[in-house]
Amino acid sequence: MFTTALVALDQSPAAPATLARLTDLSTWGIKKVILAHVVRVSYNQFAAYDHGENYREWLERCAKPLKKAGLEVTVCVRISGLVADELLAIAGEFDADLLLVGSRAHSRASTLFLGSVARDLIRKTTLSLFLEWVAPDAEDTGTEGAPPVTPALNQVLLATDLSRYASGAENLIRELSTEATRIDLLTVLTPDGLINTPALPVMAAAALNHIRDYLPGKPEQISVLTPKGSPAETIVRIASERDATLIIIGKHGQGWLESKLIGTTATEVCEAAQRPVLIAPLKKGE
């Protein structure tokens, strides 16, 4: 499934919860972890180099409990003006197959919590990206103080538009289904889609049932859902109603322009879901 995770960290209250998620992800096959921080270059580059050493010491402290848990951990600190690009370069150097990023709202009233780095990673990554949502009132409890996370595969919501771009997410749910407790398979029927294709409800249900029939795992419950509405808003609403512990969604668009134009649903879901989201890009050959 996955073997090597690149974990992007900074010294924020999102870090403990992000690190705690690694215990859960170890059941997915993760054996190697790269704890990475990219110091953004400022006008004073020498100060950035000094600050980078402080981050390395902090990451080494973060690594200790992970090593005790049996994970192979590497610490990596880089300095760059392009943080997301540098993180992706590190992932390539270490052959990572999963990115883990934590993100946190700035206030209880805020539903928009993605920073520029997270948005850039969503847009540019060709690897699966696990976005760990952290509550806005979370405190920085240190490297070992985060409470256990709810297992992501307790209640999984697969959101697919049944296009070729969603095949990465659909293939991923097949791999994860052996460990999942409950799974919801969801396609949102948009107003335009219903107008253009009157048989869309029947076609969508048939396609989701096909995915269900070929899931190798035996979850306690698998549901097929075809609600009407706008994609992002409906996915977020259903995830809340079903108390999803993880949303899996495909990433639309392969190039910069495509991602800007049609790759918005995944980003909007990440912004508003208030729960973990796993983004699965379309892989070569899929």
XYZ file of C-alpha atoms in Angstrom:
286
model
C 0.000 0.000 0.000
C 2.355 2.713 1.326
C 5.862 2.213 2.668
C 7.531 5.621 3.032
C 5.916 8.819 4.297
C 7.253 12.341 4.014
C 5.909 14.358 6.944
C 5.997 18.138 6.529
C 6.309 19.798 9.933
C 6.634 23.212 11.474
C 6.611 24.280 15.098
C 2.878 24.854 15.286
C 0.036 23.186 17.232
C -0.583 21.058 14.129
C 2.690 19.168 14.636
C 1.736 16.857 17.570
C -1.469 15.658 15.901
C 0.343 15.134 12.608
C 2.997 13.036 14.331
C 0.325 11.078 16.214
C -1.284 10.137 12.884
C 1.854 8.165 12.002
C 0.922 5.476 14.535
C -2.333 4.950 12.668
C -0.648 5.015 9.264
C 1.846 2.365 10.334
C -1.036 -0.118 9.983
C -1.163 0.885 6.298
C 2.362 -0.426 5.790
C 4.431 2.684 6.573
C 7.888 1.613 7.721
C 10.042 4.622 6.825
C 9.387 8.250 7.755
C 11.104 11.450 6.653
C 10.455 14.352 9.013
C 11.019 17.448 6.915
C 10.982 21.175 7.433
C 11.770 23.789 4.815
C 12.969 27.124 6.120
C 11.570 29.765 3.831
C 14.350 32.052 2.613
C 13.939 35.614 3.810
C 15.865 38.763 3.067
C 18.410 37.684 5.705
C 19.668 34.323 4.459
C 22.309 33.914 7.190
C 19.632 34.086 9.864
C 17.768 31.401 7.967
C 20.775 29.054 8.172
C 21.053 29.552 11.927
C 17.342 28.962 12.352
C 17.589 25.781 10.276
C 19.833 24.158 12.884
C 17.225 24.841 15.570
C 14.647 23.085 13.442
C 16.930 20.081 12.978
C 17.289 19.697 16.755
C 13.500 19.940 17.144
C 12.898 17.319 14.449
C 15.386 14.983 16.137
C 13.329 15.257 19.320
C 10.181 14.516 17.295
C 11.875 11.446 15.825
C 12.714 9.764 19.145
C 9.230 8.351 19.984
C 8.767 7.245 16.368
C 12.037 5.321 16.468
C 10.972 3.720 19.751
C 7.809 2.587 17.957
C 9.939 0.762 15.390
C 9.841 3.236 12.512
C 12.925 4.088 10.481
C 13.141 7.881 10.719
C 15.228 10.402 8.778
C 15.341 14.110 9.595
C 15.712 16.626 6.781
C 15.928 20.430 6.931
C 16.230 22.501 3.781
C 16.225 26.204 2.968
C 14.242 27.436 -0.034
C 11.962 30.157 -1.244
C 9.646 27.522 -2.766
C 8.557 25.405 0.173
C 6.148 23.031 -1.582
C 8.572 22.404 -4.435
C 11.361 21.623 -1.988
C 9.163 19.215 -0.015
C 8.266 17.393 -3.218
C 11.947 17.243 -4.167
C 12.754 15.679 -0.794
C 9.955 13.164 -1.318
C 11.514 12.211 -4.633
C 14.987 11.827 -3.138
C 13.727 9.391 -0.512
C 11.244 7.576 -2.775
C 8.310 8.560 -0.562
C 4.917 7.328 -1.706
C 2.784 9.319 0.760
C 2.818 12.937 1.927
C 1.479 13.775 5.392
C 0.653 17.407 6.123
C -1.123 18.950 9.083
C -3.218 22.074 8.815
C -5.175 24.086 11.328
C -7.891 26.735 11.317
C -6.993 30.064 12.869
C -10.270 30.407 14.784
C -13.453 28.494 15.530
C -15.325 30.687 13.068
C -12.911 29.873 10.279
C -13.673 27.065 7.852
C -10.764 27.982 5.575
C -7.608 26.537 7.030
C -5.278 25.697 4.169
C -2.112 27.708 3.890
C -0.256 28.443 0.692
C 2.099 25.475 1.145
C -0.767 22.990 1.531
C -2.540 24.426 -1.510
C 0.643 24.213 -3.565
C 1.201 20.603 -2.496
C -2.356 19.645 -3.450
C -1.919 21.299 -6.828
C 1.544 19.949 -7.643
C 1.829 16.537 -6.019
C 1.847 13.338 -8.021
C 1.882 11.355 -4.747
C -1.040 10.601 -2.468
C -1.411 13.344 0.141
C -2.911 12.820 3.598
C -4.089 16.109 5.081
C -4.504 15.920 8.859
C -7.057 18.454 10.075
C -6.297 19.948 13.485
C -8.968 21.701 15.559
C -8.477 25.476 15.921
C -8.299 25.248 19.723
C -5.540 22.606 19.649
C -2.506 23.443 21.747
C 1.114 22.594 21.129
C 1.627 19.722 23.573
C 5.163 18.915 22.490
C 6.549 16.002 20.542
C 5.006 13.259 22.694
C 1.898 14.865 24.141
C -0.716 14.471 21.415
C -3.672 12.211 22.251
C -4.236 9.112 20.078
C -6.005 9.889 16.824
C -9.206 8.197 15.677
C -8.271 5.491 13.166
C -8.779 6.939 9.702
C -10.344 3.735 8.370
C -13.196 3.576 10.878
C -15.631 5.308 8.520
C -14.287 6.029 5.045
C -16.047 8.200 2.493
C -14.901 7.763 -1.111
C -15.983 10.769 -3.178
C -15.743 10.067 -6.908
C -17.148 11.670 -10.030
C -16.559 8.356 -11.848
C -14.214 10.014 -14.359
C -10.783 8.680 -15.296
C -9.250 11.271 -12.969
C -10.963 9.577 -10.016
C -9.460 6.167 -10.767
C -6.555 6.811 -8.388
C -8.990 7.265 -5.495
C -11.076 4.283 -6.581
C -7.992 2.051 -6.751
C -6.889 3.297 -3.351
C -10.187 2.377 -1.677
C -9.767 -1.142 -3.016
C -6.388 -1.386 -1.313
C -7.604 0.129 1.956
C -10.903 -1.756 2.115
C -9.271 -4.760 3.758
C -8.626 -2.615 6.860
C -11.741 -0.398 6.753
C -14.654 -0.856 9.146
C -17.313 0.990 7.134
C -17.222 2.531 3.663
C -19.491 5.023 1.916
C -19.196 5.269 -1.877
C -20.420 8.685 -3.016
C -21.116 10.388 -6.320
C -22.719 13.828 -6.326
C -25.365 14.359 -9.008
C -24.986 17.957 -10.161
C -27.898 19.951 -11.675
C -26.103 20.234 -15.018
C -25.333 16.551 -15.022
C -28.978 15.654 -14.408
C -30.127 17.954 -17.203
C -27.584 16.653 -19.696
C -27.978 12.987 -18.737
C -31.468 12.112 -17.446
C -30.356 8.539 -16.737
C -27.482 9.761 -14.554
C -28.948 8.530 -11.211
C -29.246 4.974 -12.524
C -25.851 5.101 -14.223
C -24.103 6.506 -11.146
C -25.659 3.938 -8.812
C -24.646 1.132 -11.162
C -21.072 2.403 -11.319
C -20.806 2.683 -7.525
C -22.279 -0.781 -7.087
C -19.623 -2.059 -9.484
C -16.920 -0.528 -7.281
C -18.573 -2.047 -4.199
C -18.762 -5.515 -5.719
C -15.033 -5.500 -6.435
C -13.842 -4.361 -3.007
C -11.649 -7.191 -1.707
C -12.205 -6.326 1.942
C -15.261 -7.210 3.988
C -16.207 -4.046 5.893
C -19.144 -4.268 8.281
C -21.123 -1.950 6.033
C -20.752 -0.541 2.523
C -23.214 2.130 1.404
C -23.827 3.618 -2.035
C -24.862 7.291 -2.012
C -25.966 9.480 -4.946
C -27.130 12.812 -3.469
C -27.905 15.881 -5.561
C -26.077 19.177 -5.182
C -22.791 20.944 -5.771
C -19.805 18.597 -5.382
C -17.677 20.139 -2.634
C -20.554 21.318 -0.439
C -22.349 17.996 -0.726
C -19.239 15.928 0.007
C -18.552 17.986 3.131
C -22.181 17.721 4.273
C -22.378 13.955 3.781
C -19.022 13.482 5.512
C -20.377 15.338 8.523
C -23.684 13.457 8.537
C -21.932 10.082 8.250
C -19.254 11.059 10.778
C -16.527 10.141 8.299
C -13.080 9.625 9.783
C -11.473 9.977 6.344
C -12.491 11.382 2.966
C -10.741 9.915 -0.073
C -10.980 12.024 -3.200
C -9.222 12.134 -6.561
C -7.174 15.044 -7.768
C -8.400 16.477 -11.063
C -6.024 17.957 -13.547
C -2.500 16.874 -14.353
C -0.889 20.144 -15.420
C -0.684 23.597 -13.861
C -3.453 25.095 -15.991
C -5.765 22.079 -15.633
C -5.310 22.076 -11.872
C -6.110 25.766 -11.663
C -9.259 25.393 -13.763
C -10.807 22.064 -12.765
C -8.864 20.887 -9.727
C -10.885 22.904 -7.241
C -13.202 20.298 -5.690
C -10.444 18.508 -3.752
C -9.076 21.808 -2.456
C -12.535 23.053 -1.445
C -13.221 19.804 0.394
C -9.912 20.085 2.243
C -10.732 23.667 3.179
C -14.109 22.902 4.732
C -14.234 19.209 5.704
C -12.863 19.560 9.259
C -11.618 15.977 9.121
C -8.734 14.113 7.452
C -8.682 14.028 3.647
C -6.621 11.699 1.476
C -6.038 13.014 -2.034
C -5.156 10.407 -4.649
C -3.730 11.720 -7.939
C -4.129 9.813 -11.171
C -1.056 7.639 -11.629
C 0.613 6.796 -14.898
C -1.056 3.854 -16.557
C -4.364 4.300 -14.716
